[in-house]
JSON list of C-alpha atoms in Angstrom, two decimals:
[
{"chain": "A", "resi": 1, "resn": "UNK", "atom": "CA", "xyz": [-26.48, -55.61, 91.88]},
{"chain": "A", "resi": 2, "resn": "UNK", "atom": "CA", "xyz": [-25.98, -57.98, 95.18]},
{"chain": "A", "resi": 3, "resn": "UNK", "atom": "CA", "xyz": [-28.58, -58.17, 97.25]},
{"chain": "A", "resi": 4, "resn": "UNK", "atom": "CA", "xyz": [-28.30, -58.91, 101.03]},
{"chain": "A", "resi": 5, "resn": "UNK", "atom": "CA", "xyz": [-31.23, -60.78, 102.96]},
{"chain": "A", "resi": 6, "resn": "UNK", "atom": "CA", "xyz": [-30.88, -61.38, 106.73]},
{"chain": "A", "resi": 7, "resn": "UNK", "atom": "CA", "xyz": [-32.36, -64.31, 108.71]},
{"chain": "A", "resi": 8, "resn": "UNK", "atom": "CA", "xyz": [-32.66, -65.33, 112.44]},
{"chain": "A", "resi": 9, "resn": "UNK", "atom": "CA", "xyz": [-33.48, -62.71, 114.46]},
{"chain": "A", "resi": 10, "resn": "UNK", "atom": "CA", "xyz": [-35.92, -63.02, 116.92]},
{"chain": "A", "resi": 11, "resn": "UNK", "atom": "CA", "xyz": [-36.57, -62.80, 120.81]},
{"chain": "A", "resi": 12, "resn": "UNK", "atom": "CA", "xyz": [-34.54, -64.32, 123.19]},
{"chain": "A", "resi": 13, "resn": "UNK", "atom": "CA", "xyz": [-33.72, -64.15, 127.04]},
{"chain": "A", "resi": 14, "resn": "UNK", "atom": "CA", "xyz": [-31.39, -61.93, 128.71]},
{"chain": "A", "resi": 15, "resn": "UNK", "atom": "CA", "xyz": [-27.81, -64.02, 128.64]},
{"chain": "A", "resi": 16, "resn": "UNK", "atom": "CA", "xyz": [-28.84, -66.05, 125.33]},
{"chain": "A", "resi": 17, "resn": "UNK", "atom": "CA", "xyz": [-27.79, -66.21, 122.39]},
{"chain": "A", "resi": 18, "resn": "UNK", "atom": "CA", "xyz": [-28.57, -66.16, 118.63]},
{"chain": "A", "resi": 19, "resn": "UNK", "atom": "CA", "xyz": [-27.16, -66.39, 115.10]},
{"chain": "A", "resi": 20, "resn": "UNK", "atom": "CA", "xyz": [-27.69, -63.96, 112.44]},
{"chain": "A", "resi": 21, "resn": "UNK", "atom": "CA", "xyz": [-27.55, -65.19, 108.98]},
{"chain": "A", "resi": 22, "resn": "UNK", "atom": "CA", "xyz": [-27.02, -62.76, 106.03]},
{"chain": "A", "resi": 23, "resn": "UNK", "atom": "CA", "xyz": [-26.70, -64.36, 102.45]},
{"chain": "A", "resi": 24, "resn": "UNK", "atom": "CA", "xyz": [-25.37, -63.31, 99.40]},
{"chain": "A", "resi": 25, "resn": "UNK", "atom": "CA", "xyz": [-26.92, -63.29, 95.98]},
{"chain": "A", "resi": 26, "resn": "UNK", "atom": "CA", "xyz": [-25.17, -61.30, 92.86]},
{"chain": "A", "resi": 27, "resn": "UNK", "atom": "CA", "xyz": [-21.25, -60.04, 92.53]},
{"chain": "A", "resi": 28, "resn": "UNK", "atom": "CA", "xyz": [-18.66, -62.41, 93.55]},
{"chain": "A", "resi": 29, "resn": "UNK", "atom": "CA", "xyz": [-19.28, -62.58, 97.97]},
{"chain": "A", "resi": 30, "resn": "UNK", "atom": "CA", "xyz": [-14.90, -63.49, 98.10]},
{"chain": "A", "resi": 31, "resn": "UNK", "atom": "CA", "xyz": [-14.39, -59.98, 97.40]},
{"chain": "A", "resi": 32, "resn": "UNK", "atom": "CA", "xyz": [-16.65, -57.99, 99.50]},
{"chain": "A", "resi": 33, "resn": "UNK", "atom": "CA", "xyz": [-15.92, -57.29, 102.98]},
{"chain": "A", "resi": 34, "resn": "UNK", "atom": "CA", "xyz": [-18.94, -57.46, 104.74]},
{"chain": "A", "resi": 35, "resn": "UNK", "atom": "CA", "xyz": [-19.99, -55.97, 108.26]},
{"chain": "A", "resi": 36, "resn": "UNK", "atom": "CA", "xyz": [-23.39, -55.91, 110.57]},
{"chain": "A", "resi": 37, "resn": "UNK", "atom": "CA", "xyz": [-24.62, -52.99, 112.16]},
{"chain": "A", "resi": 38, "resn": "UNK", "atom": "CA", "xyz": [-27.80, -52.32, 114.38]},
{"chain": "A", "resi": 39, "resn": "UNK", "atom": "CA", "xyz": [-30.02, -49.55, 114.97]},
{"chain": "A", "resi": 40, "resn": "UNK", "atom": "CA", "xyz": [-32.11, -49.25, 118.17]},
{"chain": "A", "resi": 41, "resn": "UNK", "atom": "CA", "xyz": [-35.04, -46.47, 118.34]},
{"chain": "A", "resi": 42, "resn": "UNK", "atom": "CA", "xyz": [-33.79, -43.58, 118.54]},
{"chain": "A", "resi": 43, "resn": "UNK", "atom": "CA", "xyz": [-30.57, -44.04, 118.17]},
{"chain": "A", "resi": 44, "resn": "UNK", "atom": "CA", "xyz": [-28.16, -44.13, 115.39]},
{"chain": "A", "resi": 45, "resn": "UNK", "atom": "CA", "xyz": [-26.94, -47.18, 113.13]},
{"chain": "A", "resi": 46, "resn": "UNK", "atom": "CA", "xyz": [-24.41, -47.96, 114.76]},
{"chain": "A", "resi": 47, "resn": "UNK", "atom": "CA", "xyz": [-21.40, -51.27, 113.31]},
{"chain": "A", "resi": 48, "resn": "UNK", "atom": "CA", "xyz": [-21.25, -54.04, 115.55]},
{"chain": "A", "resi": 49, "resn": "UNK", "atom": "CA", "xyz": [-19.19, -56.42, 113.57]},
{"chain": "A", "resi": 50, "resn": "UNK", "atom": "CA", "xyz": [-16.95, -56.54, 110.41]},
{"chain": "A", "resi": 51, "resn": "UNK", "atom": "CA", "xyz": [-15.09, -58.94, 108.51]},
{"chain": "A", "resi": 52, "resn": "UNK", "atom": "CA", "xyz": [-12.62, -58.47, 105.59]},
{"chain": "A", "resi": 53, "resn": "UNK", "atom": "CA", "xyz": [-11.83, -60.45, 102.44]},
{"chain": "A", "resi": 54, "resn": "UNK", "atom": "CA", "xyz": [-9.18, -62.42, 104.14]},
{"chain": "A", "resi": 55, "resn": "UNK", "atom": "CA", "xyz": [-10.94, -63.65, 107.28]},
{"chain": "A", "resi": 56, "resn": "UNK", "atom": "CA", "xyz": [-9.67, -60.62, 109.60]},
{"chain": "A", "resi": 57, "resn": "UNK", "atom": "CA", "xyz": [-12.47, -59.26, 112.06]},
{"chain": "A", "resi": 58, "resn": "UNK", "atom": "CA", "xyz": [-13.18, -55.97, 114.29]},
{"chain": "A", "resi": 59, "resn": "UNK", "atom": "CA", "xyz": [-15.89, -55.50, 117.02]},
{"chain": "A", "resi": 60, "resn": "UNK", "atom": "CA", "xyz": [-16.75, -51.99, 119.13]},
{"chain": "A", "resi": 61, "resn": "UNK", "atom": "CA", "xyz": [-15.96, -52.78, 122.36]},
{"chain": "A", "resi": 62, "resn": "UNK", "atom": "CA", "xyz": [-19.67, -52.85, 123.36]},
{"chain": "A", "resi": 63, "resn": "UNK", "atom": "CA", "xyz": [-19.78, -56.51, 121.68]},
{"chain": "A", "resi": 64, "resn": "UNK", "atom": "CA", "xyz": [-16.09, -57.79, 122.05]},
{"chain": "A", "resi": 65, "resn": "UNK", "atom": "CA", "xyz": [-16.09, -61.03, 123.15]},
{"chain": "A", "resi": 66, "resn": "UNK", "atom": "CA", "xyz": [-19.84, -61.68, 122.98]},
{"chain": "A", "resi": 67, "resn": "UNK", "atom": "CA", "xyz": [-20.38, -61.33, 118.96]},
{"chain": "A", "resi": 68, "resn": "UNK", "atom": "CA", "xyz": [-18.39, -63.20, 116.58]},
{"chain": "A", "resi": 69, "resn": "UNK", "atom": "CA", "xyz": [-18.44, -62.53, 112.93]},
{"chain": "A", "resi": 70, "resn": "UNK", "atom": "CA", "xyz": [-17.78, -65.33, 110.43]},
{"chain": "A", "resi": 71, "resn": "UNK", "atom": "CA", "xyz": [-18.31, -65.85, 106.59]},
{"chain": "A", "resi": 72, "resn": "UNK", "atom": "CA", "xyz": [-18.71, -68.82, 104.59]},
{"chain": "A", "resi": 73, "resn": "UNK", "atom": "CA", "xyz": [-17.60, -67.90, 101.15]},
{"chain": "A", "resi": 74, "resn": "UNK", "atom": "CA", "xyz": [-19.19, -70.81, 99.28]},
{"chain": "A", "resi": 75, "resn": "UNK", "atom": "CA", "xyz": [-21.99, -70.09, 100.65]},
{"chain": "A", "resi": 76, "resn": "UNK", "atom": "CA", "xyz": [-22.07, -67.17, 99.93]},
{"chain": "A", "resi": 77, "resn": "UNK", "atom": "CA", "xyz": [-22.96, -66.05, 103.49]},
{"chain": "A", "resi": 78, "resn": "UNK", "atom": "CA", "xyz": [-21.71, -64.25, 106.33]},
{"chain": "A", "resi": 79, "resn": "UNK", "atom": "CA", "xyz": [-23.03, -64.93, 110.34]},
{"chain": "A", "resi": 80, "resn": "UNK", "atom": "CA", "xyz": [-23.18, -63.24, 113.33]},
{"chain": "A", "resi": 81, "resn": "UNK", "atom": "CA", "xyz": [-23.06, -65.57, 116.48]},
{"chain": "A", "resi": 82, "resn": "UNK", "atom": "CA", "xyz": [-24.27, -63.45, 119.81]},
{"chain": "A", "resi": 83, "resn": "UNK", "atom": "CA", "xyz": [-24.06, -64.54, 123.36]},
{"chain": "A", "resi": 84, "resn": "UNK", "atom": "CA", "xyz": [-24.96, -63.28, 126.51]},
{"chain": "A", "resi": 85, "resn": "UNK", "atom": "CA", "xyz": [-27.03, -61.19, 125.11]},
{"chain": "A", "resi": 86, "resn": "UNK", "atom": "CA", "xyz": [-28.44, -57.94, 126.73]},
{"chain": "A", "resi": 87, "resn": "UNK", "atom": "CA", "xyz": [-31.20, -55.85, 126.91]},
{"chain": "A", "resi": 88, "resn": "UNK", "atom": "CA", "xyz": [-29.34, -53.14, 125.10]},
{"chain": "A", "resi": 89, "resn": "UNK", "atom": "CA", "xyz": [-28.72, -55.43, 122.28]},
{"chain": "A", "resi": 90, "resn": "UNK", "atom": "CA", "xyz": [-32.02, -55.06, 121.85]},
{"chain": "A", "resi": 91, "resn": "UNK", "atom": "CA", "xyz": [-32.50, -53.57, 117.66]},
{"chain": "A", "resi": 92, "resn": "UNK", "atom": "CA", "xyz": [-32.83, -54.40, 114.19]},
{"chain": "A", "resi": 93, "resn": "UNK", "atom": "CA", "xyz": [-29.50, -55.51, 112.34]},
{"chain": "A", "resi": 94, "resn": "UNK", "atom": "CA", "xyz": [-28.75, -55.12, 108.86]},
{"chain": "A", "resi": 95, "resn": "UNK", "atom": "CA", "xyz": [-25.99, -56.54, 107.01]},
{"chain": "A", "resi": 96, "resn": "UNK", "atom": "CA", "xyz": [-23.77, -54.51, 104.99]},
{"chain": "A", "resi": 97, "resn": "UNK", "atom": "CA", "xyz": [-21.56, -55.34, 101.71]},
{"chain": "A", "resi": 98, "resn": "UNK", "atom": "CA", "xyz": [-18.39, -53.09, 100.55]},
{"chain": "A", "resi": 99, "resn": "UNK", "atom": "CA", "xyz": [-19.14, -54.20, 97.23]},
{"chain": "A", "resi": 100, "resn": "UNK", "atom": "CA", "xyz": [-16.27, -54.02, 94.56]},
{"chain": "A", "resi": 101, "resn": "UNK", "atom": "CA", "xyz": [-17.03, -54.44, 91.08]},
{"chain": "A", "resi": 102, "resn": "UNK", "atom": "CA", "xyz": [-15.22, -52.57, 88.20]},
{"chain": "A", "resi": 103, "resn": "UNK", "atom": "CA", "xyz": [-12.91, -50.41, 90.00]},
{"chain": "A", "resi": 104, "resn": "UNK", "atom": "CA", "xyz": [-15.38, -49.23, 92.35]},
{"chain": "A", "resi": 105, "resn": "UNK", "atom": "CA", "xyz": [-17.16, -50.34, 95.52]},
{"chain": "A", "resi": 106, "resn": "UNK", "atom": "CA", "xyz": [-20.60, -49.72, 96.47]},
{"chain": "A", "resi": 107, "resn": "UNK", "atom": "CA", "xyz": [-22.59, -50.56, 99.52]},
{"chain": "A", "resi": 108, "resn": "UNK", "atom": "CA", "xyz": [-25.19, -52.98, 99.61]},
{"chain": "A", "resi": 109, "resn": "UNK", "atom": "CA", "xyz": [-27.69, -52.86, 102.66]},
{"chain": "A", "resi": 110, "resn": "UNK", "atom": "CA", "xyz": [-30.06, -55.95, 103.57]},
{"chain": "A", "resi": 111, "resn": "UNK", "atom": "CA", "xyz": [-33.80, -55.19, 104.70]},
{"chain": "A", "resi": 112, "resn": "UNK", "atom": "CA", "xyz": [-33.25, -55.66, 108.34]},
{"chain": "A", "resi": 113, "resn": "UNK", "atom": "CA", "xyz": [-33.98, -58.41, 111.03]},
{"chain": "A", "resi": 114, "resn": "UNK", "atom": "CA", "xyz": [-35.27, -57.68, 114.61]},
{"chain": "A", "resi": 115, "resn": "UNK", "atom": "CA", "xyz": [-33.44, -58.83, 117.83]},
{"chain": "A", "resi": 116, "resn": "UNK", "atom": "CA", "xyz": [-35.27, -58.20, 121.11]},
{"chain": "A", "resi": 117, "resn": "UNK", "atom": "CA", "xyz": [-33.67, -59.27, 124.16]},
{"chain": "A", "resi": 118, "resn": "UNK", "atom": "CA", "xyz": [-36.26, -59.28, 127.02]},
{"chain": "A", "resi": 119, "resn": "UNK", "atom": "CA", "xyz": [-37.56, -61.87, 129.99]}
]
């Protein structure tokens, strides 16, 4: 089983930025596209960023052109990089695998790590 654990959240300004690290452990990473969502109370997990097995990326416009996705596949890690960040990014983000082994693919959810953006 892979197991996702996230790394670098934390609180930060309005109009800063951070970077999300999610890494890898288990399966073989190269194969797995891998995404982050969010969550804010009371409101639904929602995807903020996803990125397949061949580099190519997708954003909701909410975070187009402030979030960028990347993965580093010897390390076995995939980042999120947000700027000008907003109050309304304010949540906890979990990274997600699409993990295929055997014919099959599975997801694979990471605990969680908590962004608040607030002066």
């Amino acid at each position: 089983q892979v197991q996702l654990v996230e790394s670098g959240g934390g609180l930060v300004q309005p109009g800063g930025s951070l970077r999300l690290s999610c890494a890898a452990s288990g399966g073989t990473f190269r194969r797995n596209a891998m995404g982050w969502y969010r969550q804010a109370p009371g409101k639904q997990r929602e995807l903020v960023a996803l990125i397949t097995t061949d580099g190519s990326t997708n954003y909701p416009d909410s975070v187009k052109g402030r979030f960028t996705i990347s993965r580093d596949n010897a390390k076995n890690t995939v980042y999120l990089q947000m700027n000008s960040l907003k109050a309304d990014d304010t949540a906890i983000y979990y990274c997600k695998g699409w993990i295929a082994e055997n014919g099959a693919v599975y997801d694979a959810w990471g605990q969680g790590t908590q962004v608040t953006v607030s002066s």
